[in-house]
Short mmCIF file of C-alpha atoms in Angstrom, two decimals:
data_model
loop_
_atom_site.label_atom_id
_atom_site.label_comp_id
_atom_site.label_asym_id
_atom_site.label_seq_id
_atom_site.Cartn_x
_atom_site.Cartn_y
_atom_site.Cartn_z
CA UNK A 1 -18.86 4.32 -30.19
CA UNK A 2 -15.57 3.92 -32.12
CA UNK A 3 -16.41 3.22 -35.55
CA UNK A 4 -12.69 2.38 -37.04
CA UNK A 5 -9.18 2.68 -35.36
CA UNK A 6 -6.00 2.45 -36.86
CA UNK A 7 -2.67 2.68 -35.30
CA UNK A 8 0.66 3.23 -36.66
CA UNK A 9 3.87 2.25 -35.32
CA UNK A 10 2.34 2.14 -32.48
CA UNK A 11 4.15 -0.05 -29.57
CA UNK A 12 4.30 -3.80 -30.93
CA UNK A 13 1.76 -2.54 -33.86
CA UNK A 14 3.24 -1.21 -37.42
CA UNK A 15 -0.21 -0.90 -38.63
CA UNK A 16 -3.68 -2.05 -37.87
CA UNK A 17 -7.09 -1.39 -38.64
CA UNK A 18 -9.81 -2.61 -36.48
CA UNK A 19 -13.98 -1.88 -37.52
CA UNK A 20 -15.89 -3.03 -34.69
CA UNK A 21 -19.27 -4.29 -35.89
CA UNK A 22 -20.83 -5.54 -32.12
CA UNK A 23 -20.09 -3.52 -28.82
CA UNK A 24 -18.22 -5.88 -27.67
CA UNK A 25 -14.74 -6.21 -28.88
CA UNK A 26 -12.80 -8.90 -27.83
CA UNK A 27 -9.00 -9.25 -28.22
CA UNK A 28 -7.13 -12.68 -27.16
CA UNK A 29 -3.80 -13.72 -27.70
CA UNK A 30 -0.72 -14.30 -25.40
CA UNK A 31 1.10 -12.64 -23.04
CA UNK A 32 3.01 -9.93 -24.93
CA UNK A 33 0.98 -10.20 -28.00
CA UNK A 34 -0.24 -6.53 -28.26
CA UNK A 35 -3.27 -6.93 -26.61
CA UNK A 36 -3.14 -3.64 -24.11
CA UNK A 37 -1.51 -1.54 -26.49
CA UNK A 38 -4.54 -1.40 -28.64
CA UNK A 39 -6.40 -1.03 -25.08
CA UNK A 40 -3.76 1.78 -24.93
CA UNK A 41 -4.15 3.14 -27.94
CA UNK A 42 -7.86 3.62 -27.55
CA UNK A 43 -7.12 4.93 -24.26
CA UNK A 44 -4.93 7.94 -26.44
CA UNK A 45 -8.18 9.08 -27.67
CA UNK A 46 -8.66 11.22 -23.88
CA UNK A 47 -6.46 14.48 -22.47
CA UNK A 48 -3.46 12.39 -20.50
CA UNK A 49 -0.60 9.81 -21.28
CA UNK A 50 -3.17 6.70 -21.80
CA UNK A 51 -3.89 3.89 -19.20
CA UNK A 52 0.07 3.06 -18.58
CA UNK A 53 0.93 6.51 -17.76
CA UNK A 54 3.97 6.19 -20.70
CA UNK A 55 5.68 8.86 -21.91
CA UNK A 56 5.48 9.65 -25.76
CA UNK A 57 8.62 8.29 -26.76
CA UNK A 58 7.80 4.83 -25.33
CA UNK A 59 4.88 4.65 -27.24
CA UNK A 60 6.28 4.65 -30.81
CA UNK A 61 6.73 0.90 -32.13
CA UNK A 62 10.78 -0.03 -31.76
CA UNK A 63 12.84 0.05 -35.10
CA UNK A 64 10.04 2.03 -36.56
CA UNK A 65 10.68 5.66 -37.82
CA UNK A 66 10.11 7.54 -34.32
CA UNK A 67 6.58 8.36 -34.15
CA UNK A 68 3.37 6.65 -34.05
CA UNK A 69 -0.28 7.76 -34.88
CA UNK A 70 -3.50 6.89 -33.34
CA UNK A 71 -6.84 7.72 -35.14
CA UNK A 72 -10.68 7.04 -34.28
CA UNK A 73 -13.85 7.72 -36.14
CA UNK A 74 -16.48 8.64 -33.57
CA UNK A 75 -20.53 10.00 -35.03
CA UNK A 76 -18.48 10.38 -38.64
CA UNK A 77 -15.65 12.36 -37.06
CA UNK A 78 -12.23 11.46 -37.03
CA UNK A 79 -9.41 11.96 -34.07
CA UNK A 80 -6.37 11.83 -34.18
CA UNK A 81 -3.21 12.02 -32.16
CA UNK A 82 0.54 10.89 -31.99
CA UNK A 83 3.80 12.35 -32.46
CA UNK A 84 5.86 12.93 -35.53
CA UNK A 85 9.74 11.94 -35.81
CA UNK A 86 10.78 15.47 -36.12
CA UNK A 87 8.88 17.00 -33.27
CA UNK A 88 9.21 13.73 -30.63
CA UNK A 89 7.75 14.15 -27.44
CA UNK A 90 5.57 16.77 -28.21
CA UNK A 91 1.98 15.54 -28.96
CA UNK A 92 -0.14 16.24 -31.84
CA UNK A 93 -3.82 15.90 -31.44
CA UNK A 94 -6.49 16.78 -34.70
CA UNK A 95 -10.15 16.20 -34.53
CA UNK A 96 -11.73 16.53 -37.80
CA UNK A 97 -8.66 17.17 -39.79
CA UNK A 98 -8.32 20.41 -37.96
CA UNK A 99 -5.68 20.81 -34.81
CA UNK A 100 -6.86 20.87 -31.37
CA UNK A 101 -5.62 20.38 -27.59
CA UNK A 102 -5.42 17.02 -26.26
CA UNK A 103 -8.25 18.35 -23.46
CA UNK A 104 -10.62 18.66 -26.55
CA UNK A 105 -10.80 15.04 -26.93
CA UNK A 106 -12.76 15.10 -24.03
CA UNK A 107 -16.24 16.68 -25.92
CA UNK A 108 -16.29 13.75 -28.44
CA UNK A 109 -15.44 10.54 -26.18
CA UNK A 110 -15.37 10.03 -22.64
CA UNK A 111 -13.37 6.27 -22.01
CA UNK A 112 -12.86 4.39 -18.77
CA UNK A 113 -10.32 1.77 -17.97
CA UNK A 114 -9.39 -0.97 -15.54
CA UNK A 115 -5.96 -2.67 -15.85
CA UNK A 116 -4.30 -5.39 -13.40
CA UNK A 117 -2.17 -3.11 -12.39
CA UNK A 118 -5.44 -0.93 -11.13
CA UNK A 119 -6.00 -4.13 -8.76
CA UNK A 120 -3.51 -2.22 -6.19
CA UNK A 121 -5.54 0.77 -6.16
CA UNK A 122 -6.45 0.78 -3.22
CA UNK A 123 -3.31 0.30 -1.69
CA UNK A 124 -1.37 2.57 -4.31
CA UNK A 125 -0.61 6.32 -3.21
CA UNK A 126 -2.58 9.26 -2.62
CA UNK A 127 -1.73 10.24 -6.47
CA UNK A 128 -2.89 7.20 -8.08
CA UNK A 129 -6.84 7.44 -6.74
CA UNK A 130 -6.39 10.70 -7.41
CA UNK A 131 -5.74 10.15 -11.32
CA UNK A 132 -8.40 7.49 -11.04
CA UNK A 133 -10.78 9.67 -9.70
CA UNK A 134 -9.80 12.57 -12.17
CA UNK A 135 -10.50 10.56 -15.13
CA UNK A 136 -13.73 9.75 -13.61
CA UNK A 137 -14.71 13.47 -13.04
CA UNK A 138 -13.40 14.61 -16.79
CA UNK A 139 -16.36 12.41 -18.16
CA UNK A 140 -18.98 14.25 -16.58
CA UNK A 141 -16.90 17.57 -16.49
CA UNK A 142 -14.81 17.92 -20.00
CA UNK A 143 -13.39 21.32 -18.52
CA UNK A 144 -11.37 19.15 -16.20
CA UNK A 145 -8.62 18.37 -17.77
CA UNK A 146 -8.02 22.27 -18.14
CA UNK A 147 -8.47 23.37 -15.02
CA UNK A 148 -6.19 20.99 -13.64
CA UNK A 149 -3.42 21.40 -16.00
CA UNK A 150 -3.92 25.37 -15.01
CA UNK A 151 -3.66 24.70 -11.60
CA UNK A 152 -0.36 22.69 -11.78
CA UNK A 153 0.97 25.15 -13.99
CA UNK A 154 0.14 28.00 -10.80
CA UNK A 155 1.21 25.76 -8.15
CA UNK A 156 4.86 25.24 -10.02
CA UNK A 157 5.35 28.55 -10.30
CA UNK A 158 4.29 29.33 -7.22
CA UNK A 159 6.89 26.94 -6.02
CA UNK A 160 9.70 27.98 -7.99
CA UNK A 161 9.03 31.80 -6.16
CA UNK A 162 8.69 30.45 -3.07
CA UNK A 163 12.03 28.86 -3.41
CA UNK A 164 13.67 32.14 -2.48
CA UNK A 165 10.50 34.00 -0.33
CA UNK A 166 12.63 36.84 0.40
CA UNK A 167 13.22 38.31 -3.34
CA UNK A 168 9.25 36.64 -4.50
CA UNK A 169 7.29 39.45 -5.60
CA UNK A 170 4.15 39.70 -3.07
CA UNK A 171 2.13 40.70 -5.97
CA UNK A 172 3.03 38.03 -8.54
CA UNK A 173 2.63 35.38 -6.00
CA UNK A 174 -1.18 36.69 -4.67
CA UNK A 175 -1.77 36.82 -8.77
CA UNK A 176 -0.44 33.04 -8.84
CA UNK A 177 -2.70 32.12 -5.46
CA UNK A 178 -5.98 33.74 -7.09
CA UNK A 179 -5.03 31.25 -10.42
CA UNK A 180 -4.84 28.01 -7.80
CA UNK A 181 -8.05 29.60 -5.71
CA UNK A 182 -10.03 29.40 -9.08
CA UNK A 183 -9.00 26.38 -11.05
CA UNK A 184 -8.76 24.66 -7.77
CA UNK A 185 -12.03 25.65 -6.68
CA UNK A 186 -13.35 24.05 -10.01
CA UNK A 187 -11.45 21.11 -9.94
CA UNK A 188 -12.93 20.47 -5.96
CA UNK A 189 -16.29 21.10 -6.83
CA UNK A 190 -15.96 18.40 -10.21
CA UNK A 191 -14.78 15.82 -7.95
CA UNK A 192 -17.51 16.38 -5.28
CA UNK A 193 -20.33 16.47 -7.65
CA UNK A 194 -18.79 13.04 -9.47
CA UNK A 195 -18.94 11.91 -6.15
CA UNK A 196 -21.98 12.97 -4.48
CA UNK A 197 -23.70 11.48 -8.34
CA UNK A 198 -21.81 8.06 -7.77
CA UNK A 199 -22.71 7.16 -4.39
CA UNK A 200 -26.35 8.24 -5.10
CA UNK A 201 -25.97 5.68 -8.37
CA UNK A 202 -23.93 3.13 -6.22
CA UNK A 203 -27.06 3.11 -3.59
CA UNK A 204 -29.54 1.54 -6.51
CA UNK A 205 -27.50 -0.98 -7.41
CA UNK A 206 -27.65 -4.74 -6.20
CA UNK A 207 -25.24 -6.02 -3.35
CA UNK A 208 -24.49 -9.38 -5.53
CA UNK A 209 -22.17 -10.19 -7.55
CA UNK A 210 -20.49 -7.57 -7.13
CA UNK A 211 -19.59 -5.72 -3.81
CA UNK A 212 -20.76 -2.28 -2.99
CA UNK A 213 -18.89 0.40 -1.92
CA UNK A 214 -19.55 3.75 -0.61
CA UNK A 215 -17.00 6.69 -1.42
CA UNK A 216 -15.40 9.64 -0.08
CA UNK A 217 -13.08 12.33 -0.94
CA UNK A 218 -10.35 13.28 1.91
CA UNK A 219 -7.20 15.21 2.38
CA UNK A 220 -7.44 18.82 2.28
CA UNK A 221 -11.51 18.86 2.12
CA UNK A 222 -12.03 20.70 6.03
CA UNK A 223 -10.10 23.66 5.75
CA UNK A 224 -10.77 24.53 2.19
CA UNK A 225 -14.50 24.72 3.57
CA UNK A 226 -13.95 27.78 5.39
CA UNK A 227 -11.47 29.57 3.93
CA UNK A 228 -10.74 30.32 0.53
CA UNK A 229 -7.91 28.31 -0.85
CA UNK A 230 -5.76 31.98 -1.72
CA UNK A 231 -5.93 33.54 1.67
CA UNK A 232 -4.94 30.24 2.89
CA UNK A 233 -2.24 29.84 0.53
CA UNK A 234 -1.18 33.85 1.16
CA UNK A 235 -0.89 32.92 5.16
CA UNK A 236 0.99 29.46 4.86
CA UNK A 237 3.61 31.29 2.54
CA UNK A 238 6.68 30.58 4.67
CA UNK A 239 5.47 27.09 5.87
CA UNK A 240 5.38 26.51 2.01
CA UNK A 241 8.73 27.83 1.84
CA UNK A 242 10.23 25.66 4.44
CA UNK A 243 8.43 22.30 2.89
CA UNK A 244 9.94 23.07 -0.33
CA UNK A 245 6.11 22.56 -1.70
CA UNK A 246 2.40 23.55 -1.47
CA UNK A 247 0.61 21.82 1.64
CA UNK A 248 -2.77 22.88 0.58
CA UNK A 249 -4.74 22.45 -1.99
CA UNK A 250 -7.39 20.03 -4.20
CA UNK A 251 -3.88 18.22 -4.96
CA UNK A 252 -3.71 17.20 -1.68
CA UNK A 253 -7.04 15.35 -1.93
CA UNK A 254 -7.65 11.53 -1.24
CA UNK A 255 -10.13 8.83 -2.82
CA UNK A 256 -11.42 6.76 0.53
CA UNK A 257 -13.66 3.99 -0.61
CA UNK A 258 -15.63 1.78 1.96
CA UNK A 259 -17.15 -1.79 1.54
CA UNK A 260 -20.31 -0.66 2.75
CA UNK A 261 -21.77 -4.65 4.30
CA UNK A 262 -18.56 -4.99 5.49
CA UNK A 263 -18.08 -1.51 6.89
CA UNK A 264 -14.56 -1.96 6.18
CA UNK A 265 -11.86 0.27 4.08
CA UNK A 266 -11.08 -0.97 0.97
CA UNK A 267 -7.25 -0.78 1.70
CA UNK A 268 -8.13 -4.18 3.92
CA UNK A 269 -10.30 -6.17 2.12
CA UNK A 270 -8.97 -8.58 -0.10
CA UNK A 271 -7.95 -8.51 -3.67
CA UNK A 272 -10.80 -10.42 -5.09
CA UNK A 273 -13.03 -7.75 -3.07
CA UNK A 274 -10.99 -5.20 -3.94
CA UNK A 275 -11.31 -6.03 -7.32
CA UNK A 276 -15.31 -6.41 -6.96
CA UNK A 277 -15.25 -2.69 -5.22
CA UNK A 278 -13.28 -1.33 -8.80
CA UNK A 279 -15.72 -3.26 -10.70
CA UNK A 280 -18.84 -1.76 -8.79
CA UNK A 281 -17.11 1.71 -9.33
CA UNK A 282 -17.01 1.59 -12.83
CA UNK A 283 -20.16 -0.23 -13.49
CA UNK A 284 -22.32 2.61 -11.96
CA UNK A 285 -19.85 5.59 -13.57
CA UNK A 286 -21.06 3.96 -17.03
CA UNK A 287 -24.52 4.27 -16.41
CA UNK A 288 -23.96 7.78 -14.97
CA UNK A 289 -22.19 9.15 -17.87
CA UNK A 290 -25.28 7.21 -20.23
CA UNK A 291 -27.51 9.66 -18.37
CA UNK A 292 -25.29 12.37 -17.92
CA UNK A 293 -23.98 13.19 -21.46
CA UNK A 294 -26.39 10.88 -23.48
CA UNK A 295 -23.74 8.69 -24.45
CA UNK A 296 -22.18 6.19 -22.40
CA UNK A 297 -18.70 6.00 -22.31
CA UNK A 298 -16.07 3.50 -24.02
CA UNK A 299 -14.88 1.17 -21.50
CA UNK A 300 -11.52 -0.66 -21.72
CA UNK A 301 -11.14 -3.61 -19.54
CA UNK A 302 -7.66 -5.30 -19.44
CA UNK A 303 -8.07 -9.23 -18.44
CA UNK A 304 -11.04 -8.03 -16.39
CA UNK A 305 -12.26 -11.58 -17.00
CA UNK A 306 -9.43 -13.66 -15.87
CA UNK A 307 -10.59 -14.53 -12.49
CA UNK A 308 -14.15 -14.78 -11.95
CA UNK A 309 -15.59 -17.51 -12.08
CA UNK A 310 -18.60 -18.69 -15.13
CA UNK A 311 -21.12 -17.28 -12.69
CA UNK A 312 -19.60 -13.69 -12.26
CA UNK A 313 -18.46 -13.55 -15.59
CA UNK A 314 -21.95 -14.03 -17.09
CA UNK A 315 -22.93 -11.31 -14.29
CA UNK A 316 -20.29 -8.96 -15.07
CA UNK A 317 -21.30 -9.09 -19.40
CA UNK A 318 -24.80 -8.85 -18.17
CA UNK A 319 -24.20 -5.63 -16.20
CA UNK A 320 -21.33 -4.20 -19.00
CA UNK A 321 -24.42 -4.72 -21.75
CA UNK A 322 -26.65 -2.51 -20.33
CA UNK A 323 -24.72 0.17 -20.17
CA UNK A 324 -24.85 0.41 -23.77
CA UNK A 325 -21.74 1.44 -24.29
CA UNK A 326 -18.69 -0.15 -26.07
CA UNK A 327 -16.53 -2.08 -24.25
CA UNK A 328 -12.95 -3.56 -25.70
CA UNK A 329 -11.71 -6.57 -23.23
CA UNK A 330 -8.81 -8.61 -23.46
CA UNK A 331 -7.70 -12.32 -22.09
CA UNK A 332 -5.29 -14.92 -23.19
CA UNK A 333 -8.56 -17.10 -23.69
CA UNK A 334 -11.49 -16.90 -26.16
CA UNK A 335 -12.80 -19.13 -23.22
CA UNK A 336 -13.09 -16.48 -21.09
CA UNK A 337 -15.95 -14.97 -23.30
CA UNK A 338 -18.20 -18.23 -23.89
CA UNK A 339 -20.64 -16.17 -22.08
CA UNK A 340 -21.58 -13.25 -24.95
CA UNK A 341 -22.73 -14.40 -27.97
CA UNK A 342 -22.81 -11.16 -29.72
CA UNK A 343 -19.10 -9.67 -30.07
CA UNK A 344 -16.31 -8.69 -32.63
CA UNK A 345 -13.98 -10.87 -31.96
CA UNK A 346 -10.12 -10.32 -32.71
CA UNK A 347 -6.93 -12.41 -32.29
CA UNK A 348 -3.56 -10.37 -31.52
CA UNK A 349 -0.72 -12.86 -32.35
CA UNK A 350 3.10 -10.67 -32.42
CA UNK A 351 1.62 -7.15 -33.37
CA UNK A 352 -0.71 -8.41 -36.24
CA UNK A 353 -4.65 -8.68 -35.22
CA UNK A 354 -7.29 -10.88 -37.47
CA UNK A 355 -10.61 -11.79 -37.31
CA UNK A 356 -11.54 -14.82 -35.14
CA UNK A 357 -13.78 -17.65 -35.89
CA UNK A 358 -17.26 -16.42 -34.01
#
């Protein structure tokens, strides 16, 4: 668990300093308080650009001094990240006072989130599940993150040759396909295991509250079965060409999620059961990572609460405590969290948080 985070200049936030003393943190407040961004800043503390996808630059607080820094004390460790005014855009990560890669977050803390904006998941593109599935995989398989960024780097520069075939050097662009053949074999087999793990998790849980869904991965999964991914690559050369882009490949993939009583796609049901689906998803990931890595993982749940009803709700804190993880929520409402009678509980008012009444 996170034992202490500060933030400076970060978004809304010139400084704060939040010690959790319950696994449940709870931050209320209105609209445009600062709630997310200390969901966001939390999120910092994994490889990637947080759970809005910002760049760096967008991050640091508005009138401050062009950076921002993020820090977390996890098991008496301390990691850090942000960006300094003099080297903006560029991201500085240090776990235990000594620099690191962003990907090396990943062996300390592995943190899950759900946003509004998640809601649409199901009927967001290809790329989104992908990301959502991606962060699932990297908290069973820290090497992830790595293997992914390796395989976009090949893929680019396989790209940029096959912009003009006829002068590509054969032999730089077989070396290029082996690099996508290996990292994407990696990143295939991740995803499948998550998956194969999830649904097996997913089958022991209960239909009620919460609806259960049964998940797939699609897109490029049939031909990269019988044929490794850099002969196929060698042969579709020119159709690559043409396309301006590679055609093949674990990029390509898709995240197809069923409601199994339904025996519907999740792209039709509706938003409440959509929402129910995401809910089940992450509930049994949680437990999966508990067993998994012998730690559960952080989970960060923006105005997860706002509409269930008393009944759910009390379901949902239920399920969310035994994980035994920590989990940070946030609603406009202390209302909202009548239910738990054991939390930290923080009020966000214009960038400044305090301690609420219990």
């Amino acid at each position: 668990m996170i034992g202490r985070l500060t933030l400076s200049d970060f978004r809304n936030h010139a400084d704060a300093l939040i010690v959790p003393d319950h696994a449940f943190i709870l931050l209320t407040g209105d609209n445009g308080a600062g709630k997310t961004n200390i969901l966001e800043a939390v999120s910092m503390m994994a490889p990637g650009r947080g759970l809005r996808g910002a760049a760096l630059d967008a991050m640091a607080r508005q009138d401050g001094p062009g950076g921002f820094g993020v820090a977390a004390e996890v098991d008496g460790v301390v990691l850090g990240t942000g960006v300094t005014p003099q080297a903006a855009g560029r991201r500085q990560v240090r776990i235990g006072g000594v620099a690191a890669s962003a990907n090396a977050l990943a062996d300390h803390l592995s943190i899950v989130w759900l946003t509004p904006a998640m809601d649409r998941l199901f009927l967001d593109s290809p790329g989104g599940r992908r990301r959502f599935l991606d962060r699932l995989t990297l908290a069973l398989h820290p090497a992830h993150a790595g293997h992914s960024a390796r395989y976009d780097a090949a893929m680019r520069a396989r790209n940029r040759l096959l912009a003009d075939l006829r002068r590509a050097d054969p032999a730089w662009l077989t070396a290029l396909e082996a690099q996508m053949d290996e990292h994407g074999s990696a990143l295939d087999a991740a995803r499948r295991d998550l998956v194969d793990r999830l649904n097996a998790r997913l089958a022991d849980q209960p239909n009620a509250p919460f609806a259960r869904p049964l998940i797939a991965i699609e897109g490029d999964a049939a031909a990269a079965d019988t044929e490794p991914l850099g002969l196929r690559l060698g042969r579709e050369r020119r159709r690559d060409a043409a396309a301006g882009r590679t055609l093949s490949g674990p990029h390509r993939h898709d995240l197809n999620v069923i409601h199994i009583a339904k025996d519907q796609p999740a792209a039709l049901c509706s938003t409440g059961e959509q929402k129910a689906l995401l809910l089940s998803i992450l509930l049994a990931h949680a437990a999966l990572v508990a067993d998994h890595r012998g730690q559960p993982p952080v989970l960060l749940l923006d105005e997860v609460a706002a509409h269930l009803d008393p009944s759910r709700r009390a379901a949902l804190f239920d399920r969310l405590a035994a994980t035994g993880g920590q989990v940070w929520m946030t609603g406009t409402e202390s209302s909202l969290f009548s239910e738990l009678t054991s939390s930290t509980r923080l009020t966000v008012t214009a960038g400044h948080v305090f301690r609420s009444a219990t």
